[in-house]
Amino acid sequence: MRIEIRGRNVDVTDDLREQVAHRFDAIGRQVSPLSRVEIVVSEEQNPAVADKFVAEAKLHLKGVTLHAHEASPDMIHTVNELAEDMRRQ
């Protein structure tokens, strides 16, 4: 499974890439190696928003696309919850 990570208003560090790859590894074993997941991480600039780290994922499979969206105050927690949502789907 190919993993593409993009960041909006946030730098995608090597640690974040490793965390995403680690969390989505179990999903990658369940799907075809030709599948592709697009992950977009962003940070809300509004100080009134408590859950400022947002992550969205689209998993492109043969004939179907799965979507997930999560937000929390911590980026790592957001990625973990996003991977859990995708695993459940």
Short mmCIF file of N, CA and C in Angstrom, two decimals:
data_model
loop_
_atom_site.label_atom_id
_atom_site.label_comp_id
_atom_site.label_asym_id
_atom_site.label_seq_id
_atom_site.Cartn_x
_atom_site.Cartn_y
_atom_site.Cartn_z
N MET A 1 0.85 -1.17 0.00
CA MET A 1 0.00 0.00 0.00
C MET A 1 0.89 1.23 0.00
N ARG A 2 0.56 2.16 -0.88
CA ARG A 2 1.31 3.42 -0.93
C ARG A 2 0.65 4.43 0.00
N ILE A 3 1.46 5.16 0.73
CA ILE A 3 0.97 6.18 1.66
C ILE A 3 1.49 7.53 1.19
N GLU A 4 0.56 8.46 0.94
CA GLU A 4 0.92 9.82 0.56
C GLU A 4 0.47 10.76 1.68
N ILE A 5 1.39 11.56 2.21
CA ILE A 5 1.08 12.46 3.31
C ILE A 5 1.33 13.89 2.84
N ARG A 6 0.33 14.74 3.07
CA ARG A 6 0.47 16.16 2.77
C ARG A 6 0.09 16.96 4.01
N GLY A 7 0.66 18.13 4.15
CA GLY A 7 0.36 18.99 5.29
C GLY A 7 -0.15 20.35 4.85
N ARG A 8 -1.18 20.82 5.52
CA ARG A 8 -1.69 22.17 5.32
C ARG A 8 -1.45 22.94 6.62
N ASN A 9 -0.71 24.02 6.55
CA ASN A 9 -0.36 24.85 7.71
C ASN A 9 0.44 24.08 8.75
N VAL A 10 1.05 22.96 8.35
CA VAL A 10 1.85 22.17 9.27
C VAL A 10 2.96 21.48 8.48
N ASP A 11 4.14 21.37 9.09
CA ASP A 11 5.25 20.68 8.44
C ASP A 11 5.11 19.18 8.70
N VAL A 12 5.30 18.40 7.66
CA VAL A 12 5.26 16.94 7.79
C VAL A 12 6.68 16.48 8.09
N THR A 13 6.92 16.15 9.35
CA THR A 13 8.26 15.75 9.79
C THR A 13 8.46 14.25 9.57
N ASP A 14 9.71 13.82 9.71
CA ASP A 14 10.02 12.40 9.57
C ASP A 14 9.34 11.58 10.68
N ASP A 15 9.27 12.15 11.89
CA ASP A 15 8.60 11.45 12.99
C ASP A 15 7.12 11.23 12.69
N LEU A 16 6.49 12.23 12.11
CA LEU A 16 5.08 12.10 11.75
C LEU A 16 4.90 11.06 10.64
N ARG A 17 5.79 11.06 9.67
CA ARG A 17 5.73 10.04 8.60
C ARG A 17 5.89 8.63 9.17
N GLU A 18 6.82 8.46 10.11
CA GLU A 18 7.03 7.15 10.73
C GLU A 18 5.81 6.71 11.53
N GLN A 19 5.21 7.65 12.24
CA GLN A 19 4.01 7.33 13.03
C GLN A 19 2.86 6.90 12.12
N VAL A 20 2.67 7.62 11.03
CA VAL A 20 1.61 7.28 10.08
C VAL A 20 1.88 5.92 9.46
N ALA A 21 3.11 5.68 9.04
CA ALA A 21 3.46 4.39 8.43
C ALA A 21 3.25 3.24 9.43
N HIS A 22 3.61 3.46 10.68
CA HIS A 22 3.44 2.44 11.71
C HIS A 22 1.96 2.15 11.95
N ARG A 23 1.14 3.18 12.06
CA ARG A 23 -0.29 3.00 12.36
C ARG A 23 -1.06 2.40 11.18
N PHE A 24 -0.66 2.72 9.95
CA PHE A 24 -1.37 2.22 8.78
C PHE A 24 -0.78 0.91 8.26
N ASP A 25 0.22 0.38 8.94
CA ASP A 25 0.84 -0.88 8.52
C ASP A 25 -0.16 -2.04 8.59
N ALA A 26 -0.95 -2.09 9.65
CA ALA A 26 -1.94 -3.16 9.79
C ALA A 26 -3.00 -3.09 8.69
N ILE A 27 -3.39 -1.90 8.31
CA ILE A 27 -4.36 -1.74 7.23
C ILE A 27 -3.74 -2.18 5.91
N GLY A 28 -2.48 -1.88 5.72
CA GLY A 28 -1.78 -2.27 4.50
C GLY A 28 -1.71 -3.77 4.31
N ARG A 29 -1.68 -4.53 5.40
CA ARG A 29 -1.66 -6.00 5.29
C ARG A 29 -3.02 -6.55 4.89
N GLN A 30 -4.10 -5.79 5.11
CA GLN A 30 -5.45 -6.27 4.82
C GLN A 30 -5.90 -5.94 3.40
N VAL A 31 -5.23 -5.02 2.73
CA VAL A 31 -5.66 -4.58 1.41
C VAL A 31 -4.59 -4.93 0.37
N SER A 32 -4.92 -4.69 -0.87
CA SER A 32 -4.02 -4.96 -1.98
C SER A 32 -2.78 -4.07 -1.91
N PRO A 33 -1.63 -4.58 -2.36
CA PRO A 33 -0.43 -3.73 -2.40
C PRO A 33 -0.56 -2.59 -3.40
N LEU A 34 -1.53 -2.67 -4.30
CA LEU A 34 -1.74 -1.62 -5.29
C LEU A 34 -2.63 -0.49 -4.77
N SER A 35 -3.19 -0.64 -3.58
CA SER A 35 -4.05 0.39 -3.03
C SER A 35 -3.22 1.61 -2.61
N ARG A 36 -3.94 2.72 -2.43
CA ARG A 36 -3.26 3.98 -2.12
C ARG A 36 -4.07 4.72 -1.06
N VAL A 37 -3.39 5.26 -0.08
CA VAL A 37 -4.05 6.07 0.94
C VAL A 37 -3.45 7.48 0.90
N GLU A 38 -4.34 8.47 0.87
CA GLU A 38 -3.94 9.88 0.89
C GLU A 38 -4.31 10.45 2.25
N ILE A 39 -3.32 11.00 2.94
CA ILE A 39 -3.55 11.57 4.27
C ILE A 39 -3.19 13.04 4.22
N VAL A 40 -4.12 13.87 4.68
CA VAL A 40 -3.89 15.32 4.74
C VAL A 40 -4.00 15.73 6.21
N VAL A 41 -2.92 16.27 6.74
CA VAL A 41 -2.91 16.77 8.11
C VAL A 41 -2.88 18.30 8.06
N SER A 42 -3.60 18.91 9.00
CA SER A 42 -3.65 20.36 9.02
C SER A 42 -3.80 20.84 10.46
N GLU A 43 -3.56 22.13 10.63
CA GLU A 43 -3.70 22.76 11.94
C GLU A 43 -4.60 23.97 11.80
N GLU A 44 -5.65 24.01 12.61
CA GLU A 44 -6.57 25.14 12.59
C GLU A 44 -5.88 26.35 13.23
N GLN A 45 -6.03 27.50 12.61
CA GLN A 45 -5.37 28.70 13.10
C GLN A 45 -6.23 29.46 14.12
N ASN A 46 -7.49 29.09 14.26
CA ASN A 46 -8.39 29.76 15.18
C ASN A 46 -8.12 29.32 16.62
N PRO A 47 -7.75 30.24 17.53
CA PRO A 47 -7.45 29.83 18.90
C PRO A 47 -8.69 29.37 19.68
N ALA A 48 -9.88 29.65 19.19
CA ALA A 48 -11.10 29.23 19.87
C ALA A 48 -11.41 27.75 19.64
N VAL A 49 -10.75 27.13 18.66
CA VAL A 49 -10.98 25.73 18.34
C VAL A 49 -10.08 24.87 19.23
N ALA A 50 -10.68 24.01 20.05
CA ALA A 50 -9.89 23.18 20.97
C ALA A 50 -9.18 22.05 20.23
N ASP A 51 -9.88 21.42 19.30
CA ASP A 51 -9.30 20.32 18.52
C ASP A 51 -8.66 20.90 17.26
N LYS A 52 -7.45 21.44 17.42
CA LYS A 52 -6.87 22.19 16.31
C LYS A 52 -6.11 21.34 15.31
N PHE A 53 -5.75 20.10 15.64
CA PHE A 53 -5.07 19.24 14.69
C PHE A 53 -6.08 18.34 14.01
N VAL A 54 -6.13 18.43 12.68
CA VAL A 54 -7.13 17.71 11.89
C VAL A 54 -6.40 16.80 10.91
N ALA A 55 -6.93 15.59 10.74
CA ALA A 55 -6.37 14.64 9.77
C ALA A 55 -7.52 14.03 8.98
N GLU A 56 -7.33 13.92 7.68
CA GLU A 56 -8.31 13.31 6.79
C GLU A 56 -7.60 12.24 5.98
N ALA A 57 -8.29 11.14 5.72
CA ALA A 57 -7.69 10.06 4.94
C ALA A 57 -8.69 9.56 3.90
N LYS A 58 -8.16 9.22 2.74
CA LYS A 58 -8.92 8.57 1.68
C LYS A 58 -8.15 7.34 1.27
N LEU A 59 -8.78 6.19 1.39
CA LEU A 59 -8.18 4.92 1.00
C LEU A 59 -8.83 4.48 -0.30
N HIS A 60 -8.03 4.48 -1.37
CA HIS A 60 -8.52 4.11 -2.70
C HIS A 60 -8.29 2.62 -2.92
N LEU A 61 -9.38 1.89 -3.01
CA LEU A 61 -9.34 0.46 -3.29
C LEU A 61 -10.01 0.21 -4.64
N LYS A 62 -9.93 -1.00 -5.11
CA LYS A 62 -10.56 -1.34 -6.37
C LYS A 62 -12.08 -1.26 -6.21
N GLY A 63 -12.68 -0.26 -6.84
CA GLY A 63 -14.12 -0.12 -6.84
C GLY A 63 -14.72 0.66 -5.69
N VAL A 64 -13.93 1.02 -4.69
CA VAL A 64 -14.48 1.75 -3.54
C VAL A 64 -13.41 2.68 -2.96
N THR A 65 -13.87 3.77 -2.37
CA THR A 65 -12.98 4.69 -1.67
C THR A 65 -13.52 4.90 -0.26
N LEU A 66 -12.68 4.69 0.73
CA LEU A 66 -13.07 4.88 2.13
C LEU A 66 -12.55 6.23 2.61
N HIS A 67 -13.38 6.93 3.41
CA HIS A 67 -13.03 8.25 3.92
C HIS A 67 -13.06 8.22 5.45
N ALA A 68 -12.16 8.99 6.06
CA ALA A 68 -12.17 9.16 7.52
C ALA A 68 -11.68 10.57 7.85
N HIS A 69 -12.18 11.11 8.96
CA HIS A 69 -11.85 12.46 9.38
C HIS A 69 -11.77 12.46 10.90
N GLU A 70 -10.70 13.03 11.44
CA GLU A 70 -10.52 13.11 12.90
C GLU A 70 -9.91 14.44 13.28
N ALA A 71 -10.18 14.89 14.50
CA ALA A 71 -9.59 16.12 15.05
C ALA A 71 -9.38 15.93 16.54
N SER A 72 -8.27 16.47 17.05
CA SER A 72 -7.97 16.42 18.48
C SER A 72 -6.91 17.48 18.80
N PRO A 73 -6.63 17.70 20.08
CA PRO A 73 -5.62 18.69 20.46
C PRO A 73 -4.18 18.24 20.21
N ASP A 74 -3.95 16.95 19.91
CA ASP A 74 -2.61 16.42 19.71
C ASP A 74 -2.53 15.71 18.36
N MET A 75 -1.47 15.97 17.59
CA MET A 75 -1.36 15.41 16.24
C MET A 75 -1.22 13.88 16.26
N ILE A 76 -0.42 13.35 17.15
CA ILE A 76 -0.22 11.90 17.21
C ILE A 76 -1.52 11.19 17.57
N HIS A 77 -2.25 11.74 18.50
CA HIS A 77 -3.55 11.16 18.87
C HIS A 77 -4.51 11.21 17.68
N THR A 78 -4.48 12.28 16.92
CA THR A 78 -5.34 12.40 15.74
C THR A 78 -5.01 11.32 14.72
N VAL A 79 -3.73 11.09 14.47
CA VAL A 79 -3.31 10.06 13.51
C VAL A 79 -3.72 8.67 14.00
N ASN A 80 -3.57 8.41 15.30
CA ASN A 80 -3.96 7.12 15.85
C ASN A 80 -5.46 6.88 15.69
N GLU A 81 -6.27 7.88 15.98
CA GLU A 81 -7.72 7.75 15.83
C GLU A 81 -8.12 7.60 14.36
N LEU A 82 -7.42 8.29 13.48
CA LEU A 82 -7.70 8.18 12.05
C LEU A 82 -7.42 6.76 11.55
N ALA A 83 -6.31 6.19 11.97
CA ALA A 83 -5.97 4.81 11.57
C ALA A 83 -7.00 3.83 12.13
N GLU A 84 -7.46 4.07 13.34
CA GLU A 84 -8.48 3.19 13.93
C GLU A 84 -9.79 3.27 13.16
N ASP A 85 -10.18 4.48 12.75
CA ASP A 85 -11.40 4.63 11.94
C ASP A 85 -11.29 3.88 10.62
N MET A 86 -10.14 4.00 9.98
CA MET A 86 -9.94 3.31 8.69
C MET A 86 -9.93 1.80 8.89
N ARG A 87 -9.34 1.33 9.97
CA ARG A 87 -9.30 -0.11 10.23
C ARG A 87 -10.71 -0.66 10.44
N ARG A 88 -11.55 0.08 11.15
CA ARG A 88 -12.92 -0.37 11.39
C ARG A 88 -13.75 -0.42 10.10
N GLN A 89 -13.48 0.48 9.20
CA GLN A 89 -14.24 0.50 7.95
C GLN A 89 -13.89 -0.70 7.09
#
